[in-house]
Amino acid sequence: MPKTRVGVFICHCGNNIGGVVRVPDVVEYARTLPNVVHAEDNLYTCSEEGLSSIKDKVEQQGLNRVVVASCTPRTHEPLFRGACEEAGLNRYLFEFVNIREHCSWVHMHDPVMATEKAKELVRMGVAKACHLEPQEDFESDVFPAALVIGGGVAGMTAALCLANQGIQVYLVEREQELGGLIRGVQTLFPTEQNTEELLHPLIEQVKNHPQITVYAGTVVEKTSGFIGDFDVAVRANGEASNLKVGTIIVATGAEELKPGGLYRYSELPNVVTQLEFEERFKAGADLPRSVAIINCVGARIPQRTYCGRFCCTTAIKNAIWLKEQDPETSVYVLHRDVMAYGVAIEEFYRRAMELGVRFVRYDVESPPQILGDARAEAIKVQHQLMGKEVVLPADLVVLTTPLVARDDNEELSRMLKVPLGSEGFFLEAHLKLRPIEFSTDGVYVCGAARYPCNIPESVSQAYAAAAKASIPIREGMVRVEAITAVCDERRCSACGNCVEVCPFGAVELQEGRFGKAAHVNPAQCKGCGCCVASCPSGAMQQRGFNDRQLLSMIGALAEETTSGGA
Amino acid sequence: MQDKLREIVRKMLSDGDIEYFVGYCQGSEAHRIVPCFVTEESEVEKLVWGPLCLQNLSKYVLRTRDLDGKVGVLVKGCDARALVELIKQHQLERDDFVVVGVACEGQVDPRKLERELGVPLEQVGGIEDGGDEFLVHVGEETRKVAKEAVLRDKCFFCKHPPSFDCDYTVGEPEPFTIESDRSEFAGVEELEELPLEERRAFWRKQFERCIRCNACREVCYACYCTECLFDRNVPRWLDRPPLLEENEIYHLIRAVHLAGRCIDCGECERVCPVGIPLSRLYKKVQKDIAELFDYQAGMELETVPPLVNFDLDDQDPFL
Amino acid sequence: MAVHDTESGGNGFEPKILVFACNWCSYAGADLAGVSRLQMPANCRVIRVMCSARVRPEFVITALSKGLDGVLVLGCHPGDCHYSEGNYFTRRRGLLLQKLLQYVGIEPERFQVRWISASEGAKFAETIGQVTDQIKALGPNRSQNGMQPAEPGDS
């Protein structure tokens, strides 16, 4: 094996480092370290001059490891790795030591200690560098097709976005008809148009698009694989098919809560949910003379703390519709707060009031009571503002319930290895920074599958999910940084610890040349190192952060401790 | 019981159900019982059973895993916990071996027996179970020794894996019970209550005596790694010389590797040539795991080992 | 000799403390402390790992047995791990290891785990200051074979 030849480059960073740390002392110290054949200081190692120096020295001195001691790797690591590569040295034979953010900038009043610390950090960096190994980034092909699970507004919009980019899309819908949740809705807010007017063109576009294959009446049975190479088994009327896709979008939506046990819903024939109201009355049934709409049914309670977000809007929409059919109808909306966010919905709310819809606030502790024997006839409620109990006429009681997570979410979440939140909806990778993705690469989510949302929100999210899902397909491959885990099969006893702990399901036990052993899929591995830490024999290691490298740093730090203090 | 055992094994061998049986047989001295392999019906007479059958034979099942032919094994309830863990840890498949469970009324700790008898163990001719006592043959006499005085520590807190099914049983194996005012973690609690400096001194003294013979590792069912971390040169975790600093690393790392896997079989302590009270180390980890994560190794096939699992509500003193 | 105060009573003991910091949260938090010029004692040496879950208990045991005065493991707040679940394992391992180390007579302050997010530069500085002070007050780690402190009663 060629002798290890380490080059160390200590940066002054103008005055940022050099003003506190005695850089020349550190350079001199670096020269005494094992395997170091070259050490120099630079004013700015990241400058053209500095980078050239690195490249020159690699060539001239036959350096096979480069250590730069300067700022934080989180800024310039790619730059220096690039310089190494240009000089013909594998980019992963480079180690970064932070003597600015972690040293000169935080020990400004103690140059002596700061210099000692810089020396030790360099000693640790050199020790690790000696054990670095050349690595190649792993490239994985992406199959040029996408799967959209769910044929509602979100799913169809995402499918069209992808298809319009020329990407092959498989749209799988459980029901025989496309359209999803809003098929049960007759009119939409705030435009008050018929749902058909929105839905029909959308469905036609989807059905007729050459890049979209619709699988109606179909369920996803099994998925396996990883970004770029998912295998999906689907079944339609007993017939099974297999689809191969590069990315997957979850757009399975949600369902309306049927509030059994609340407000005598299951008991009385004229106590209905909003969707049931849509179905029954907007199709032409006789309209009641008095309607009481109760909001927050089964929402914002201890068992289900969230707000359904747009159900208030739905209630207002239907209240307005009732008044428009017959201004004489008495319409009461019993609410705990009115969620009318944004300009359009706030105006909608005001319009309802102008049309004579009465809004009555009730307390969660004293919910309305339905009066009547075989039918609901009236509602008794503690009117919060008036401070007394009132009885309101009610030929019809409409319960506004939130959307709840579908029962089949759990199965899908297990199949795709994506998580559910506490309320059973799909949980995104990061609430703020990654709202459309999962930690599992290649799977995205949009629409009510994430949390209750209205049509404009579903559509925006669908655009976002489609955009995200198209990127790997258009690039044709995914590149994985060479910090993935790798298992030495000879040393592996297949105890399975690594398989259990991997947050991404990237490790499996497989029969190999030396019997059963763990195997890491580099395309799924994110390089956290959790598996390495749980491997008792050290068979599992992480490229760039293996036990040997980290132990050498610990050893380098501990070795001169016996000579005492600073 | 011995006859029943031999009958079962004889039949299994003659029917071809198994190629080997791992059991106990007489060792070089009367008081020594050793593990043995029986492959022929003619050898079955060698098999014995009694209060000195101390080894955990599960370890040997692991070793036979790559041989042709099925293996049968004799297990006490405590040893069966190792089988449960080995199945959980993907080392064995239940269908690959035959289990003969034997009813055990407590095992003798040879060191305690010697102290109690006041004579060297070499003079012991044999031991039988006698209900509340052991019947110990010393020379011409048969002495009755109260079980409580010579029982292995672990037998006071006998645990069987509740739903592990044996293929055959000799007697009716059930967890052994005995009246006593001991508490399971007394040895640990005693140390926990000492001031830190005294604890330090205690363990330092123990670790200094370690000669790194690795007997504890060799006898442990859970130490099945193809290449032990401590044997590796690249990277080198330990240097060879049994210095305090190295020994400390060895014992602490072993305790961590066994966290959630130690079934308290007591073999490590039994085989330690310098008498380090290893149970006081491993039971500390067991106690913490039981308190923190409500988990005991070797009891259920379905439960997930605590260190490859987590709970969103785990204690968090690090906030 | 160091210029700043020593709290251990004037014998000038400067502990050497190993810190593991995860790339996404705590290392970034440490960088932020640097960018904000928050001053802190110079006794800590950071080893960067991608996730706190990479830190195996064996590292901590080895570091302390080889004479380092303290080990600090920093990770993301539980629930915010860049790799979803890594720090839950860190938490469990940390809990168990702390108790074990204390049991064999190593002062509890010598091994600590803290959660520091990328935006918590101030918390990083505070933590380093606090941990350094705690360990300084304890004196040198006597795990190491070579170091025979002069105190009596250490038989």
Tab-separated table of C-alpha atoms in Angstrom, chain A residues 16 72-74 77 98 101-102 105-110 113 117 120-121 124 439 483 501 503-504 526-530 532-535 538 541-542 545-547 550-551 553-554 557-558 561-562, chain C residues 2-4 14 16 18 20 23-24 27-28 30-31 33-35 37-51 53-56 59 62-63 66-68 83-85 89 93 144:
chain	number	residue	atom	x	y	z
A	16	ASN	CA	-10.740	36.012	11.383
A	72	THR	CA	-17.045	25.306	8.707
A	73	PRO	CA	-17.457	22.365	6.321
A	74	ARG	CA	-21.040	23.451	5.910
A	77	GLU	CA	-16.502	21.432	1.809
A	98	ASN	CA	-13.186	23.908	11.798
A	101	GLU	CA	-16.663	29.109	14.004
A	102	HIS	CA	-15.612	26.569	16.601
A	105	TRP	CA	-14.490	33.267	16.779
A	106	VAL	CA	-15.482	31.861	20.172
A	107	HIS	CA	-12.198	32.133	22.086
A	108	MET	CA	-11.267	35.653	21.059
A	109	HIS	CA	-9.914	36.552	24.507
A	110	ASP	CA	-7.781	33.460	24.899
A	113	MET	CA	-5.945	28.215	24.583
A	117	LYS	CA	-7.231	23.870	20.631
A	120	GLU	CA	-5.523	19.478	18.717
A	121	LEU	CA	-8.318	19.830	16.210
A	124	MET	CA	-7.695	14.921	15.199
A	439	SER	CA	-38.546	11.524	4.707
A	483	ILE	CA	-21.691	8.574	3.252
A	501	VAL	CA	-33.317	0.758	13.714
A	503	PRO	CA	-35.502	4.942	9.872
A	504	PHE	CA	-35.706	4.400	6.113
A	526	LYS	CA	-29.470	8.505	4.032
A	527	GLY	CA	-26.231	8.166	5.950
A	528	CYS	CA	-27.432	8.726	9.507
A	529	GLY	CA	-25.236	5.977	10.943
A	530	CYS	CA	-27.844	4.677	13.346
A	532	VAL	CA	-23.564	1.371	12.678
A	533	ALA	CA	-24.025	2.346	16.290
A	534	SER	CA	-26.335	-0.596	16.887
A	535	CYS	CA	-24.011	-3.213	15.357
A	538	GLY	CA	-18.767	-3.458	13.929
A	541	GLN	CA	-19.833	0.810	8.980
A	542	GLN	CA	-20.498	4.225	7.493
A	545	PHE	CA	-17.624	8.174	9.379
A	546	ASN	CA	-16.537	4.661	10.175
A	547	ASP	CA	-15.456	3.390	13.590
A	550	LEU	CA	-13.842	8.238	14.637
A	551	LEU	CA	-11.818	6.137	17.065
A	553	MET	CA	-9.970	11.055	16.412
A	554	ILE	CA	-10.772	10.049	19.974
A	557	LEU	CA	-7.413	13.709	21.380
A	558	ALA	CA	-6.688	11.443	24.316
A	561	THR	CA	-3.727	14.047	27.921
A	562	THR	CA	-1.299	12.392	30.313
C	2	ALA	CA	-4.537	30.024	30.542
C	3	VAL	CA	-5.701	33.549	31.156
C	4	HIS	CA	-9.238	32.884	32.314
C	14	GLU	CA	-8.131	22.444	32.220
C	16	LYS	CA	-10.439	18.063	27.896
C	18	LEU	CA	-15.052	15.525	23.668
C	20	PHE	CA	-20.142	14.873	19.273
C	23	ASN	CA	-24.434	17.876	11.204
C	24	TRP	CA	-27.986	19.173	10.786
C	27	TYR	CA	-23.123	21.376	14.599
C	28	ALA	CA	-25.062	24.113	12.826
C	30	ALA	CA	-22.300	25.559	17.122
C	31	ASP	CA	-21.531	27.357	13.876
C	33	ALA	CA	-22.619	30.502	18.089
C	34	GLY	CA	-19.388	31.154	16.228
C	35	VAL	CA	-20.970	33.493	13.728
C	37	ARG	CA	-19.170	35.579	18.349
C	38	LEU	CA	-20.541	34.089	21.565
C	39	GLN	CA	-17.494	33.460	23.739
C	40	MET	CA	-17.020	30.220	25.638
C	41	PRO	CA	-14.275	28.192	27.356
C	42	ALA	CA	-11.829	26.451	25.002
C	43	ASN	CA	-11.914	22.988	26.485
C	44	CYS	CA	-14.226	21.250	24.039
C	45	ARG	CA	-13.283	19.435	20.856
C	46	VAL	CA	-16.062	18.741	18.386
C	47	ILE	CA	-16.315	15.606	16.247
C	48	ARG	CA	-18.874	16.025	13.512
C	49	VAL	CA	-21.273	13.149	12.771
C	50	MET	CA	-24.277	13.164	10.475
C	51	CYS	CA	-26.684	12.175	13.256
C	53	ALA	CA	-27.488	8.267	16.525
C	54	ARG	CA	-24.073	7.536	14.996
C	55	VAL	CA	-22.533	7.947	18.410
C	56	ARG	CA	-22.117	4.475	19.775
C	59	PHE	CA	-17.078	5.689	21.917
C	62	THR	CA	-13.495	4.388	25.346
C	63	ALA	CA	-13.082	8.144	25.580
C	66	LYS	CA	-8.662	6.605	28.021
C	67	GLY	CA	-8.657	9.650	30.248
C	68	LEU	CA	-10.729	12.321	28.555
C	83	TYR	CA	-33.448	11.411	9.885
C	84	SER	CA	-36.821	11.237	11.668
C	85	GLU	CA	-35.949	8.846	14.457
C	89	PHE	CA	-32.186	5.978	19.856
C	93	ARG	CA	-28.743	4.796	24.705
C	144	GLN	CA	-7.175	6.454	33.227
